[in-house]
Amino acid sequence: MLESDAKFTIFPRQIKDQESRFPTCFLSFRHTMLKVPEHQVAGHQALGGHLGPLIDDSGRFYKPLQGDERGSKEMSFYTSFSSNTRVPEHIRRFFPVFHGTQLVEASDGSGRKPHLVLEDVTSGQFKPCVMDIKIGSRTWYSESSEDYIQRCLKKDMETSSLSLGFRISGLQVYGNKESEVWKPERKVVQKLDADEVRLVLKRFVSSDPSPDLESNPDCCYASSVYGGSTGILAQLLELKAWFEDQTTYHFNSCSVLMLYEKKPLLPKKGGSSAAEVKLIDFAHVTEGKGVIDHNFLGGLCSFIKFISEILTNPDEQSPRACSQYSDKNGGATENGAAESK
């Protein structure tokens, strides 16, 4: 674990070269214990002496501000977004809460560095199933350097971004058994084809998170996680409606994060799984300039189609398998609700 600094210390604008790149005040706290996020599935990780995000026990996520324009871009977005009165309140819930910027001890041991302080979206969850989906058929934008564009083009072509309009960046799925978890290698899931992506999306809501892609997932939790008035699909459709109108931002190389708490037993029919959708990673957001973000919208629509197909094709789901599993692990009522013994 790492400690941040003293009680409240305010560092005014442009004290040091590093801090002057970020036009804000930096708060630093003493004796706040920071640790590596356990449920991070994509992005830079604070392991092996590398620079990455940290969390505390109060539900906050500390993301290092990158030293180039990406850091200033991301902070500018959060600052702009949090004060933008044109963003509807019902849309704000899809974005992590922004708590400002703070100097904390970096995970790579390089001393105090500026970090974005955000909501830890998995805080308080015991077995969060999480999937990071990078949206858009292209992850570059015209203002980028030629080198960055070429690197993005290469990765977009090597993954499902170009063909599907999105790619899975990483995921973890807990099973119903105590120590059962599937967290496949990120490079593998990024290069899945359409049929494999569909299979992974089914496995994400199944009782068995087996890495065997040949086995048929039971989709036990599909209706309670993807479906319903507050499920993943409903939330994605709400976001889609906003993206069909909003022209303020272009969300280049941003991700949709899907998460829900995996229960050891099946939820009651019609019950809530507390499934959530969050948008994350805003280091490449640019001004919309009055133009709809067709790249993000197109990728979002493609992803919605995959989720919708899982829900609308009853032949692909196996409620009986869920019932049989529940019978072995606590019993099941006639409506499919598991009861603990």
PDB file of N, CA, C and O in Angstrom, residues 2 12 89 166-167 184 198 245 293 310 326 329:
ATOM      1  N   LEU A   2       0.310   2.328  -0.490  1.00  0.00           N
ATOM      2  CA  LEU A   2       1.020   3.592  -0.537  1.00  0.00           C
ATOM      3  C   LEU A   2       0.292   4.615   0.297  1.00  0.00           C
ATOM      4  O   LEU A   2      -0.914   4.533   0.486  1.00  0.00           O
ATOM      5  N   PRO A  12      -0.942  25.835  -5.334  1.00  0.00           N
ATOM      6  CA  PRO A  12      -1.533  26.767  -6.286  1.00  0.00           C
ATOM      7  C   PRO A  12      -1.094  26.459  -7.705  1.00  0.00           C
ATOM      8  O   PRO A  12      -0.216  25.662  -7.951  1.00  0.00           O
ATOM      9  N   GLU A  89     -29.231  15.528 -16.532  1.00  0.00           N
ATOM     10  CA  GLU A  89     -28.877  14.870 -15.269  1.00  0.00           C
ATOM     11  C   GLU A  89     -28.929  13.350 -15.394  1.00  0.00           C
ATOM     12  O   GLU A  89     -28.113  12.645 -14.803  1.00  0.00           O
ATOM     13  N   PHE A 166     -16.515  -2.043 -32.406  1.00  0.00           N
ATOM     14  CA  PHE A 166     -16.101  -2.065 -31.001  1.00  0.00           C
ATOM     15  C   PHE A 166     -15.170  -3.255 -30.792  1.00  0.00           C
ATOM     16  O   PHE A 166     -15.097  -4.161 -31.629  1.00  0.00           O
ATOM     17  N   ARG A 167     -14.473  -3.254 -29.692  1.00  0.00           N
ATOM     18  CA  ARG A 167     -13.676  -4.415 -29.304  1.00  0.00           C
ATOM     19  C   ARG A 167     -13.711  -4.578 -27.795  1.00  0.00           C
ATOM     20  O   ARG A 167     -13.805  -3.592 -27.055  1.00  0.00           O
ATOM     21  N   PRO A 184      -9.778 -13.693 -18.887  1.00  0.00           N
ATOM     22  CA  PRO A 184      -8.927 -14.077 -20.014  1.00  0.00           C
ATOM     23  C   PRO A 184      -7.891 -13.009 -20.351  1.00  0.00           C
ATOM     24  O   PRO A 184      -8.050 -11.837 -20.002  1.00  0.00           O
ATOM     25  N   ARG A 198     -19.888 -12.781 -29.486  1.00  0.00           N
ATOM     26  CA  ARG A 198     -21.241 -13.149 -29.051  1.00  0.00           C
ATOM     27  C   ARG A 198     -21.186 -14.202 -27.939  1.00  0.00           C
ATOM     28  O   ARG A 198     -21.930 -14.136 -26.952  1.00  0.00           O
ATOM     29  N   ASP A 245     -28.229  13.058 -30.425  1.00  0.00           N
ATOM     30  CA  ASP A 245     -28.451  14.505 -30.402  1.00  0.00           C
ATOM     31  C   ASP A 245     -27.219  15.322 -30.021  1.00  0.00           C
ATOM     32  O   ASP A 245     -27.010  16.416 -30.522  1.00  0.00           O
ATOM     33  N   ASP A 293     -21.305  12.640 -33.106  1.00  0.00           N
ATOM     34  CA  ASP A 293     -20.173  11.715 -33.013  1.00  0.00           C
ATOM     35  C   ASP A 293     -20.577  10.374 -33.634  1.00  0.00           C
ATOM     36  O   ASP A 293     -20.911   9.411 -32.948  1.00  0.00           O
ATOM     37  N   ILE A 310     -29.009 -11.448 -27.921  1.00  0.00           N
ATOM     38  CA  ILE A 310     -28.933 -12.441 -26.846  1.00  0.00           C
ATOM     39  C   ILE A 310     -30.252 -12.502 -26.079  1.00  0.00           C
ATOM     40  O   ILE A 310     -30.709 -13.572 -25.677  1.00  0.00           O
ATOM     41  N   SER A 326     -29.474 -24.248  -9.655  1.00  0.00           N
ATOM     42  CA  SER A 326     -30.014 -23.707  -8.414  1.00  0.00           C
ATOM     43  C   SER A 326     -30.477 -24.819  -7.485  1.00  0.00           C
ATOM     44  O   SER A 326     -30.326 -24.748  -6.271  1.00  0.00           O
ATOM     45  N   ASN A 329     -27.757 -25.964  -5.454  1.00  0.00           N
ATOM     46  CA  ASN A 329     -27.093 -24.952  -4.634  1.00  0.00           C
ATOM     47  C   ASN A 329     -28.067 -24.091  -3.855  1.00  0.00           C
ATOM     48  O   ASN A 329     -27.923 -22.886  -3.756  1.00  0.00           O
TER      49      ASN A 329
END
